[in-house]
Amino acid sequence: MPNTYPKLHNAAWPGLVGKGPDSEPPIDLDTMLNLTANAEVNGVKFDGIDLFLVSPHVSIDSSDDEIKKLAEKIGAKGLAVGSFVAPVWPPAGGGSAMGSDAERKQFVEQVRSRVASQKSFASWHSQERRRAR
C-alpha cells in the first residue's frame, strides 16, 4: 500500500495577502480552487486547501449554511480542507499577539471566530461522512 502521508495542501492566503490597489489584484477563491484542483507535477496533485478566513474569500463570520456550501464546492473539486487560517494580522481585522491590550483582544477574538467556523465545518463534514456509509 503506498504512503498517503503527508497530505499536500495549497494555501489560499497568497491569493489575498499583499494584493490590492497598490499591488496586483487579489485572486478570487474559485480561481484558487481551480488552480489547486488542476495542478499536477509528475503525477502528484494537491489533496486539499488551507482556507484563509478573510473576505473576499471566506468571511470569518460565515453562517453554517455558507460553510456547508463552501464545503460542498471544495469537495466537488476533489479537495479537502486541511486547516482554517484565522485573519490575525491587523489589515484583516486581527491584532498583534504581543501588542496592546486592545490588539491582543482582537487577536484572540479572531482565533475564537476561526475555531467556531472550523467546528461548524467539522460538524457538517462528519454528518456527511456518516450519510455516505
Short mmCIF file of N, CA, C and O in Angstrom, two decimals:
data_model
loop_
_atom_site.label_atom_id
_atom_site.label_comp_id
_atom_site.label_asym_id
_atom_site.label_seq_id
_atom_site.Cartn_x
_atom_site.Cartn_y
_atom_site.Cartn_z
N MET A 1 0.84 -1.18 0.00
CA MET A 1 0.00 0.00 0.00
C MET A 1 0.89 1.25 0.00
O MET A 1 1.78 1.38 0.83
N PRO A 2 0.66 2.20 -0.93
CA PRO A 2 1.50 3.39 -0.99
C PRO A 2 1.26 4.30 0.21
O PRO A 2 0.18 4.32 0.79
N ASN A 3 2.29 5.05 0.56
CA ASN A 3 2.19 6.01 1.65
C ASN A 3 1.30 7.17 1.21
O ASN A 3 1.50 7.75 0.15
N THR A 4 0.31 7.51 2.01
CA THR A 4 -0.60 8.60 1.66
C THR A 4 -0.34 9.84 2.50
O THR A 4 -1.14 10.77 2.48
N TYR A 5 0.74 9.84 3.27
CA TYR A 5 1.06 10.99 4.11
C TYR A 5 2.45 11.49 3.77
O TYR A 5 3.30 10.71 3.38
N PRO A 6 2.78 12.70 3.89
CA PRO A 6 1.89 13.77 4.36
C PRO A 6 0.94 14.21 3.25
O PRO A 6 1.23 14.03 2.07
N LYS A 7 -0.17 14.76 3.64
CA LYS A 7 -1.12 15.32 2.69
C LYS A 7 -0.56 16.64 2.18
O LYS A 7 0.09 17.39 2.90
N LEU A 8 -0.82 16.94 0.93
CA LEU A 8 -0.31 18.15 0.30
C LEU A 8 -1.46 19.13 0.10
O LEU A 8 -2.40 18.83 -0.64
N HIS A 9 -1.39 20.26 0.79
CA HIS A 9 -2.44 21.27 0.69
C HIS A 9 -1.87 22.57 0.16
O HIS A 9 -0.74 22.95 0.51
N ASN A 10 -2.65 23.25 -0.65
CA ASN A 10 -2.28 24.56 -1.15
C ASN A 10 -2.86 25.61 -0.19
O ASN A 10 -3.99 25.49 0.26
N ALA A 11 -2.10 26.61 0.11
CA ALA A 11 -2.56 27.69 0.98
C ALA A 11 -3.31 28.73 0.15
O ALA A 11 -2.85 29.14 -0.92
N ALA A 12 -4.47 29.17 0.64
CA ALA A 12 -5.26 30.16 -0.08
C ALA A 12 -4.81 31.59 0.22
O ALA A 12 -5.10 32.50 -0.56
N TRP A 13 -4.11 31.80 1.33
CA TRP A 13 -3.78 33.19 1.70
C TRP A 13 -2.94 33.93 0.66
O TRP A 13 -3.08 35.15 0.54
N PRO A 14 -2.07 33.28 -0.13
CA PRO A 14 -1.32 34.06 -1.12
C PRO A 14 -2.21 34.73 -2.16
O PRO A 14 -1.77 35.65 -2.85
N GLY A 15 -3.46 34.29 -2.28
CA GLY A 15 -4.38 34.94 -3.20
C GLY A 15 -4.84 36.30 -2.72
O GLY A 15 -5.40 37.08 -3.48
N LEU A 16 -4.59 36.59 -1.43
CA LEU A 16 -5.06 37.85 -0.86
C LEU A 16 -3.97 38.71 -0.24
O LEU A 16 -4.01 39.94 -0.34
N VAL A 17 -3.02 38.11 0.43
CA VAL A 17 -2.01 38.87 1.15
C VAL A 17 -1.11 39.61 0.18
O VAL A 17 -0.61 39.04 -0.79
N GLY A 18 -0.94 40.89 0.43
CA GLY A 18 -0.09 41.71 -0.43
C GLY A 18 -0.76 42.13 -1.72
O GLY A 18 -0.12 42.69 -2.60
N LYS A 19 -2.03 41.86 -1.84
CA LYS A 19 -2.77 42.22 -3.04
C LYS A 19 -3.60 43.47 -2.75
O LYS A 19 -3.88 43.79 -1.61
N GLY A 20 -4.03 44.15 -3.80
CA GLY A 20 -4.90 45.29 -3.60
C GLY A 20 -4.56 46.45 -4.51
O GLY A 20 -3.83 46.29 -5.48
N PRO A 21 -5.08 47.63 -4.18
CA PRO A 21 -4.96 48.78 -5.07
C PRO A 21 -3.51 49.21 -5.37
O PRO A 21 -3.23 49.71 -6.43
N ASP A 22 -2.60 48.97 -4.44
CA ASP A 22 -1.21 49.36 -4.65
C ASP A 22 -0.36 48.22 -5.19
O ASP A 22 0.86 48.32 -5.25
N SER A 23 -1.01 47.12 -5.57
CA SER A 23 -0.28 45.94 -6.00
C SER A 23 -1.09 45.22 -7.06
O SER A 23 -1.93 45.81 -7.71
N GLU A 24 -0.87 43.93 -7.19
CA GLU A 24 -1.65 43.14 -8.14
C GLU A 24 -3.02 42.83 -7.51
O GLU A 24 -3.18 42.87 -6.30
N PRO A 25 -4.01 42.52 -8.35
CA PRO A 25 -5.35 42.26 -7.79
C PRO A 25 -5.40 40.93 -7.04
O PRO A 25 -4.61 40.01 -7.32
N PRO A 26 -6.33 40.82 -6.08
CA PRO A 26 -6.50 39.55 -5.37
C PRO A 26 -6.90 38.44 -6.35
O PRO A 26 -7.46 38.70 -7.40
N ILE A 27 -6.61 37.21 -5.98
CA ILE A 27 -7.04 36.05 -6.76
C ILE A 27 -8.27 35.50 -6.06
O ILE A 27 -8.22 35.15 -4.89
N ASP A 28 -9.39 35.45 -6.78
CA ASP A 28 -10.63 35.01 -6.15
C ASP A 28 -10.57 33.53 -5.77
O ASP A 28 -9.77 32.77 -6.31
N LEU A 29 -11.42 33.15 -4.82
CA LEU A 29 -11.38 31.79 -4.28
C LEU A 29 -11.67 30.73 -5.34
O LEU A 29 -11.02 29.69 -5.37
N ASP A 30 -12.62 30.99 -6.23
CA ASP A 30 -12.93 30.00 -7.27
C ASP A 30 -11.70 29.73 -8.14
O ASP A 30 -11.41 28.58 -8.48
N THR A 31 -10.97 30.77 -8.48
CA THR A 31 -9.75 30.60 -9.27
C THR A 31 -8.72 29.82 -8.47
O THR A 31 -8.07 28.90 -9.00
N MET A 32 -8.56 30.14 -7.18
CA MET A 32 -7.60 29.41 -6.33
C MET A 32 -7.97 27.93 -6.26
O MET A 32 -7.11 27.07 -6.34
N LEU A 33 -9.27 27.64 -6.12
CA LEU A 33 -9.71 26.25 -6.05
C LEU A 33 -9.44 25.52 -7.37
O LEU A 33 -8.97 24.38 -7.38
N ASN A 34 -9.74 26.19 -8.49
CA ASN A 34 -9.50 25.56 -9.80
C ASN A 34 -8.01 25.33 -10.04
O ASN A 34 -7.62 24.25 -10.52
N LEU A 35 -7.19 26.30 -9.72
CA LEU A 35 -5.75 26.13 -9.89
C LEU A 35 -5.23 24.99 -9.02
O LEU A 35 -4.41 24.18 -9.45
N THR A 36 -5.73 24.92 -7.79
CA THR A 36 -5.31 23.86 -6.87
C THR A 36 -5.74 22.49 -7.37
O THR A 36 -4.95 21.54 -7.38
N ALA A 37 -7.00 22.37 -7.78
CA ALA A 37 -7.52 21.08 -8.24
C ALA A 37 -6.83 20.61 -9.51
O ALA A 37 -6.67 19.40 -9.72
N ASN A 38 -6.40 21.54 -10.36
CA ASN A 38 -5.82 21.16 -11.65
C ASN A 38 -4.30 21.07 -11.65
O ASN A 38 -3.71 20.61 -12.63
N ALA A 39 -3.67 21.51 -10.59
CA ALA A 39 -2.20 21.47 -10.53
C ALA A 39 -1.71 20.03 -10.39
O ALA A 39 -2.27 19.23 -9.65
N GLU A 40 -0.66 19.70 -11.14
CA GLU A 40 -0.08 18.35 -11.07
C GLU A 40 1.37 18.42 -11.53
O GLU A 40 1.69 19.05 -12.53
N VAL A 41 2.25 17.80 -10.77
CA VAL A 41 3.66 17.71 -11.12
C VAL A 41 4.09 16.27 -10.95
O VAL A 41 3.98 15.70 -9.86
N ASN A 42 4.52 15.65 -12.03
CA ASN A 42 4.97 14.26 -12.01
C ASN A 42 3.94 13.33 -11.36
O ASN A 42 4.28 12.44 -10.58
N GLY A 43 2.67 13.58 -11.66
CA GLY A 43 1.60 12.74 -11.13
C GLY A 43 1.14 13.07 -9.73
O GLY A 43 0.21 12.46 -9.21
N VAL A 44 1.77 14.05 -9.08
CA VAL A 44 1.40 14.44 -7.72
C VAL A 44 0.46 15.64 -7.78
O VAL A 44 0.76 16.64 -8.44
N LYS A 45 -0.67 15.51 -7.09
CA LYS A 45 -1.66 16.57 -7.05
C LYS A 45 -1.88 17.01 -5.60
O LYS A 45 -1.52 16.30 -4.68
N PHE A 46 -2.49 18.16 -5.44
CA PHE A 46 -2.87 18.62 -4.10
C PHE A 46 -4.01 17.76 -3.58
O PHE A 46 -4.91 17.38 -4.33
N ASP A 47 -3.97 17.47 -2.27
CA ASP A 47 -5.05 16.75 -1.61
C ASP A 47 -6.12 17.70 -1.11
O ASP A 47 -7.27 17.31 -0.92
N GLY A 48 -5.75 18.94 -0.88
CA GLY A 48 -6.70 19.89 -0.33
C GLY A 48 -6.18 21.30 -0.33
O GLY A 48 -5.20 21.63 -0.99
N ILE A 49 -6.87 22.12 0.44
CA ILE A 49 -6.56 23.54 0.51
C ILE A 49 -6.66 23.99 1.97
O ILE A 49 -7.46 23.46 2.74
N ASP A 50 -5.81 24.93 2.34
CA ASP A 50 -5.89 25.56 3.65
C ASP A 50 -6.58 26.90 3.45
O ASP A 50 -6.07 27.77 2.73
N LEU A 51 -7.76 27.04 4.03
CA LEU A 51 -8.58 28.23 3.82
C LEU A 51 -8.13 29.39 4.69
O LEU A 51 -7.84 29.22 5.87
N PHE A 52 -8.14 30.56 4.11
CA PHE A 52 -7.82 31.79 4.81
C PHE A 52 -9.15 32.50 5.06
O PHE A 52 -9.84 32.88 4.12
N LEU A 53 -9.55 32.62 6.30
CA LEU A 53 -10.87 33.14 6.65
C LEU A 53 -10.88 34.67 6.66
O LEU A 53 -10.94 35.31 7.70
N VAL A 54 -10.82 35.24 5.46
CA VAL A 54 -10.89 36.68 5.32
C VAL A 54 -11.58 36.99 3.98
O VAL A 54 -11.40 36.25 3.00
N SER A 55 -12.39 38.02 3.98
CA SER A 55 -13.06 38.43 2.75
C SER A 55 -12.01 38.96 1.78
O SER A 55 -11.01 39.51 2.20
N PRO A 56 -12.17 38.77 0.51
CA PRO A 56 -13.36 38.27 -0.17
C PRO A 56 -13.42 36.75 -0.32
O PRO A 56 -14.38 36.25 -0.90
N HIS A 57 -12.46 36.00 0.18
CA HIS A 57 -12.53 34.54 0.06
C HIS A 57 -13.63 33.97 0.93
O HIS A 57 -14.61 33.43 0.43
N VAL A 58 -13.45 34.02 2.23
CA VAL A 58 -14.39 33.43 3.19
C VAL A 58 -14.46 34.35 4.39
O VAL A 58 -13.44 34.62 5.01
N SER A 59 -15.64 34.78 4.74
CA SER A 59 -15.78 35.61 5.94
C SER A 59 -15.59 34.74 7.17
O SER A 59 -16.13 33.64 7.26
N ILE A 60 -14.86 35.25 8.13
CA ILE A 60 -14.68 34.53 9.39
C ILE A 60 -16.01 34.40 10.13
O ILE A 60 -16.18 33.54 10.98
N ASP A 61 -16.98 35.23 9.77
CA ASP A 61 -18.30 35.20 10.39
C ASP A 61 -19.34 34.48 9.53
O ASP A 61 -20.54 34.71 9.67
N SER A 62 -18.89 33.58 8.65
CA SER A 62 -19.81 32.84 7.77
C SER A 62 -20.82 32.05 8.59
O SER A 62 -20.50 31.50 9.65
N SER A 63 -22.03 31.96 8.06
CA SER A 63 -23.08 31.17 8.70
C SER A 63 -22.82 29.69 8.46
O SER A 63 -22.02 29.31 7.60
N ASP A 64 -23.53 28.84 9.19
CA ASP A 64 -23.42 27.40 8.98
C ASP A 64 -23.77 27.02 7.55
O ASP A 64 -23.13 26.16 6.95
N ASP A 65 -24.80 27.66 6.99
CA ASP A 65 -25.19 27.36 5.61
C ASP A 65 -24.10 27.76 4.62
O ASP A 65 -23.85 27.05 3.64
N GLU A 66 -23.46 28.90 4.87
CA GLU A 66 -22.37 29.33 3.98
C GLU A 66 -21.18 28.37 4.07
O GLU A 66 -20.58 28.04 3.05
N ILE A 67 -20.89 27.90 5.27
CA ILE A 67 -19.81 26.92 5.45
C ILE A 67 -20.15 25.63 4.71
O ILE A 67 -19.30 25.04 4.04
N LYS A 68 -21.40 25.19 4.81
CA LYS A 68 -21.83 23.96 4.13
C LYS A 68 -21.67 24.09 2.61
O LYS A 68 -21.14 23.20 1.95
N LYS A 69 -22.11 25.22 2.05
CA LYS A 69 -21.98 25.44 0.60
C LYS A 69 -20.52 25.45 0.18
O LYS A 69 -20.15 24.90 -0.86
N LEU A 70 -19.68 26.08 1.00
CA LEU A 70 -18.26 26.12 0.68
C LEU A 70 -17.66 24.72 0.73
O LEU A 70 -16.88 24.34 -0.15
N ALA A 71 -18.03 23.95 1.73
CA ALA A 71 -17.52 22.57 1.84
C ALA A 71 -17.94 21.74 0.64
O ALA A 71 -17.14 20.96 0.10
N GLU A 72 -19.16 21.90 0.20
CA GLU A 72 -19.64 21.18 -0.98
C GLU A 72 -18.86 21.58 -2.22
O GLU A 72 -18.49 20.74 -3.05
N LYS A 73 -18.59 22.88 -2.37
CA LYS A 73 -17.84 23.38 -3.52
C LYS A 73 -16.42 22.80 -3.53
O LYS A 73 -15.94 22.34 -4.56
N ILE A 74 -15.78 22.80 -2.38
CA ILE A 74 -14.41 22.28 -2.29
C ILE A 74 -14.40 20.77 -2.53
O ILE A 74 -13.56 20.26 -3.28
N GLY A 75 -15.34 20.05 -1.93
CA GLY A 75 -15.43 18.61 -2.12
C GLY A 75 -15.70 18.23 -3.57
O GLY A 75 -15.18 17.22 -4.06
N ALA A 76 -16.50 19.03 -4.26
CA ALA A 76 -16.81 18.75 -5.67
C ALA A 76 -15.56 18.83 -6.55
O ALA A 76 -15.51 18.24 -7.62
N LYS A 77 -14.54 19.52 -6.09
CA LYS A 77 -13.28 19.61 -6.83
C LYS A 77 -12.31 18.50 -6.43
O LYS A 77 -11.17 18.46 -6.88
N GLY A 78 -12.77 17.60 -5.54
CA GLY A 78 -11.91 16.51 -5.09
C GLY A 78 -10.89 16.94 -4.05
O GLY A 78 -9.88 16.27 -3.86
N LEU A 79 -11.14 18.06 -3.40
CA LEU A 79 -10.22 18.59 -2.41
C LEU A 79 -10.81 18.50 -1.01
O LEU A 79 -12.02 18.46 -0.84
N ALA A 80 -9.94 18.48 -0.02
CA ALA A 80 -10.33 18.52 1.39
C ALA A 80 -9.85 19.85 1.97
O ALA A 80 -8.96 20.49 1.42
N VAL A 81 -10.43 20.24 3.09
CA VAL A 81 -9.94 21.41 3.81
C VAL A 81 -8.96 20.91 4.86
O VAL A 81 -9.31 20.10 5.72
N GLY A 82 -7.74 21.39 4.77
CA GLY A 82 -6.71 20.96 5.70
C GLY A 82 -6.71 21.78 6.98
O GLY A 82 -6.57 21.25 8.07
N SER A 83 -6.88 23.09 6.84
CA SER A 83 -6.90 23.95 8.01
C SER A 83 -7.65 25.23 7.69
O SER A 83 -7.87 25.57 6.53
N PHE A 84 -8.04 25.89 8.75
CA PHE A 84 -8.69 27.19 8.66
C PHE A 84 -7.71 28.19 9.26
O PHE A 84 -7.30 28.03 10.41
N VAL A 85 -7.33 29.20 8.51
CA VAL A 85 -6.35 30.16 8.95
C VAL A 85 -7.06 31.43 9.39
O VAL A 85 -7.75 32.08 8.59
N ALA A 86 -6.92 31.78 10.67
CA ALA A 86 -7.56 32.98 11.22
C ALA A 86 -6.85 34.23 10.71
O ALA A 86 -5.62 34.25 10.62
N PRO A 87 -7.61 35.27 10.39
CA PRO A 87 -7.01 36.52 9.94
C PRO A 87 -6.53 37.33 11.16
O PRO A 87 -7.21 38.24 11.63
N VAL A 88 -5.36 37.00 11.67
CA VAL A 88 -4.91 37.60 12.92
C VAL A 88 -4.06 38.86 12.72
O VAL A 88 -3.77 39.55 13.69
N TRP A 89 -3.68 39.16 11.49
CA TRP A 89 -2.85 40.36 11.34
C TRP A 89 -3.76 41.57 11.13
O TRP A 89 -4.87 41.46 10.61
N PRO A 90 -3.34 42.75 11.57
CA PRO A 90 -4.20 43.93 11.62
C PRO A 90 -4.95 44.29 10.33
O PRO A 90 -6.14 44.59 10.40
N PRO A 91 -4.34 44.25 9.14
CA PRO A 91 -5.12 44.64 7.96
C PRO A 91 -6.34 43.74 7.69
O PRO A 91 -7.25 44.13 6.97
N ALA A 92 -6.37 42.54 8.27
CA ALA A 92 -7.50 41.64 8.06
C ALA A 92 -8.45 41.61 9.25
O ALA A 92 -9.32 40.75 9.33
N GLY A 93 -8.28 42.53 10.19
CA GLY A 93 -9.18 42.59 11.34
C GLY A 93 -8.61 42.04 12.63
O GLY A 93 -9.25 42.08 13.66
N GLY A 94 -7.40 41.53 12.57
CA GLY A 94 -6.76 41.00 13.77
C GLY A 94 -5.94 42.04 14.48
O GLY A 94 -6.08 43.24 14.25
N GLY A 95 -5.08 41.58 15.34
CA GLY A 95 -4.20 42.46 16.09
C GLY A 95 -2.96 41.69 16.50
O GLY A 95 -2.89 40.48 16.36
N SER A 96 -2.00 42.40 17.01
CA SER A 96 -0.75 41.77 17.41
C SER A 96 -0.91 40.99 18.71
O SER A 96 -1.48 41.49 19.68
N ALA A 97 -0.42 39.76 18.72
CA ALA A 97 -0.46 38.95 19.94
C ALA A 97 0.46 39.53 21.01
O ALA A 97 0.33 39.20 22.18
N MET A 98 1.40 40.37 20.62
CA MET A 98 2.32 40.99 21.57
C MET A 98 2.09 42.48 21.70
O MET A 98 2.91 43.20 22.24
N GLY A 99 0.95 42.96 21.21
CA GLY A 99 0.67 44.39 21.22
C GLY A 99 -0.04 44.87 22.47
O GLY A 99 0.06 44.26 23.54
N SER A 100 -0.78 45.91 22.30
CA SER A 100 -1.55 46.50 23.41
C SER A 100 -2.67 45.55 23.84
O SER A 100 -2.94 44.54 23.17
N ASP A 101 -3.33 45.90 24.93
CA ASP A 101 -4.48 45.09 25.38
C ASP A 101 -5.53 44.97 24.28
O ASP A 101 -6.06 43.88 24.05
N ALA A 102 -5.81 46.07 23.61
CA ALA A 102 -6.83 46.05 22.54
C ALA A 102 -6.39 45.16 21.37
O ALA A 102 -7.19 44.41 20.82
N GLU A 103 -5.10 45.24 21.01
CA GLU A 103 -4.60 44.40 19.91
C GLU A 103 -4.65 42.92 20.28
O GLU A 103 -5.04 42.08 19.46
N ARG A 104 -4.25 42.59 21.51
CA ARG A 104 -4.30 41.19 21.94
C ARG A 104 -5.73 40.69 21.98
O ARG A 104 -6.01 39.55 21.59
N LYS A 105 -6.65 41.53 22.44
CA LYS A 105 -8.07 41.14 22.48
C LYS A 105 -8.56 40.84 21.06
O LYS A 105 -9.26 39.85 20.84
N GLN A 106 -8.21 41.67 20.09
CA GLN A 106 -8.64 41.45 18.71
C GLN A 106 -8.02 40.18 18.14
O GLN A 106 -8.68 39.43 17.42
N PHE A 107 -6.75 39.93 18.46
CA PHE A 107 -6.08 38.70 18.02
C PHE A 107 -6.84 37.48 18.53
O PHE A 107 -7.18 36.56 17.77
N VAL A 108 -7.14 37.46 19.82
CA VAL A 108 -7.83 36.32 20.44
C VAL A 108 -9.24 36.17 19.86
O VAL A 108 -9.70 35.05 19.61
N GLU A 109 -9.92 37.28 19.61
CA GLU A 109 -11.27 37.21 19.06
C GLU A 109 -11.25 36.56 17.67
O GLU A 109 -12.12 35.76 17.35
N GLN A 110 -10.27 36.89 16.85
CA GLN A 110 -10.17 36.27 15.53
C GLN A 110 -9.91 34.77 15.64
O GLN A 110 -10.48 33.99 14.89
N VAL A 111 -9.09 34.37 16.58
CA VAL A 111 -8.83 32.94 16.77
C VAL A 111 -10.10 32.24 17.24
O VAL A 111 -10.44 31.16 16.75
N ARG A 112 -10.83 32.85 18.17
CA ARG A 112 -12.10 32.25 18.63
C ARG A 112 -13.09 32.09 17.48
O ARG A 112 -13.76 31.06 17.37
N SER A 113 -13.19 33.11 16.65
CA SER A 113 -14.10 33.03 15.50
C SER A 113 -13.68 31.93 14.55
O SER A 113 -14.52 31.22 13.99
N ARG A 114 -12.38 31.76 14.35
CA ARG A 114 -11.88 30.70 13.47
C ARG A 114 -12.25 29.34 14.01
O ARG A 114 -12.68 28.46 13.29
N VAL A 115 -12.12 29.15 15.31
CA VAL A 115 -12.47 27.88 15.94
C VAL A 115 -13.95 27.59 15.73
O VAL A 115 -14.34 26.46 15.40
N ALA A 116 -14.80 28.60 15.86
CA ALA A 116 -16.24 28.40 15.64
C ALA A 116 -16.52 27.99 14.20
O ALA A 116 -17.32 27.08 13.95
N SER A 117 -15.86 28.61 13.24
CA SER A 117 -16.04 28.24 11.83
C SER A 117 -15.59 26.81 11.59
O SER A 117 -16.25 26.04 10.89
N GLN A 118 -14.47 26.44 12.17
CA GLN A 118 -13.94 25.08 11.97
C GLN A 118 -14.86 24.04 12.60
O GLN A 118 -15.07 22.98 12.04
N LYS A 119 -15.42 24.34 13.78
CA LYS A 119 -16.34 23.40 14.42
C LYS A 119 -17.58 23.21 13.56
O LYS A 119 -18.07 22.10 13.41
N SER A 120 -18.08 24.29 12.98
CA SER A 120 -19.25 24.20 12.11
C SER A 120 -18.94 23.32 10.90
O SER A 120 -19.72 22.44 10.53
N PHE A 121 -17.79 23.53 10.29
CA PHE A 121 -17.38 22.72 9.14
C PHE A 121 -17.21 21.26 9.54
O PHE A 121 -17.69 20.36 8.86
N ALA A 122 -16.53 21.02 10.65
CA ALA A 122 -16.28 19.65 11.10
C ALA A 122 -17.58 18.92 11.40
O ALA A 122 -17.74 17.75 11.07
N SER A 123 -18.54 19.61 12.00
CA SER A 123 -19.83 19.01 12.31
C SER A 123 -20.55 18.61 11.02
O SER A 123 -21.05 17.50 10.89
N TRP A 124 -20.60 19.51 10.06
CA TRP A 124 -21.27 19.21 8.80
C TRP A 124 -20.54 18.08 8.09
O TRP A 124 -21.16 17.15 7.59
N HIS A 125 -19.21 18.13 8.05
CA HIS A 125 -18.42 17.12 7.35
C HIS A 125 -18.63 15.73 7.96
O HIS A 125 -18.79 14.75 7.24
N SER A 126 -18.66 15.63 9.28
CA SER A 126 -18.84 14.31 9.91
C SER A 126 -20.24 13.77 9.64
O SER A 126 -20.42 12.58 9.46
N GLN A 127 -21.25 14.64 9.57
CA GLN A 127 -22.61 14.20 9.23
C GLN A 127 -22.64 13.64 7.82
O GLN A 127 -23.26 12.61 7.56
N GLU A 128 -21.97 14.31 6.89
CA GLU A 128 -21.93 13.86 5.51
C GLU A 128 -21.21 12.51 5.39
O GLU A 128 -21.63 11.65 4.64
N ARG A 129 -20.14 12.32 6.15
CA ARG A 129 -19.41 11.05 6.11
C ARG A 129 -20.28 9.92 6.64
O ARG A 129 -20.26 8.82 6.11
N ARG A 130 -21.06 10.18 7.70
CA ARG A 130 -21.94 9.13 8.23
C ARG A 130 -23.03 8.78 7.21
O ARG A 130 -23.38 7.62 7.04
N ARG A 131 -23.56 9.76 6.50
CA ARG A 131 -24.58 9.50 5.48
C ARG A 131 -24.03 8.69 4.32
O ARG A 131 -24.73 7.91 3.71
N ALA A 132 -22.75 8.89 4.01
CA ALA A 132 -22.15 8.20 2.87
C ALA A 132 -21.89 6.72 3.14
O ALA A 132 -21.69 5.95 2.23
N ARG A 133 -21.92 6.31 4.40
CA ARG A 133 -21.64 4.90 4.74
C ARG A 133 -22.83 4.02 4.50
O ARG A 133 -23.91 4.24 4.46
#
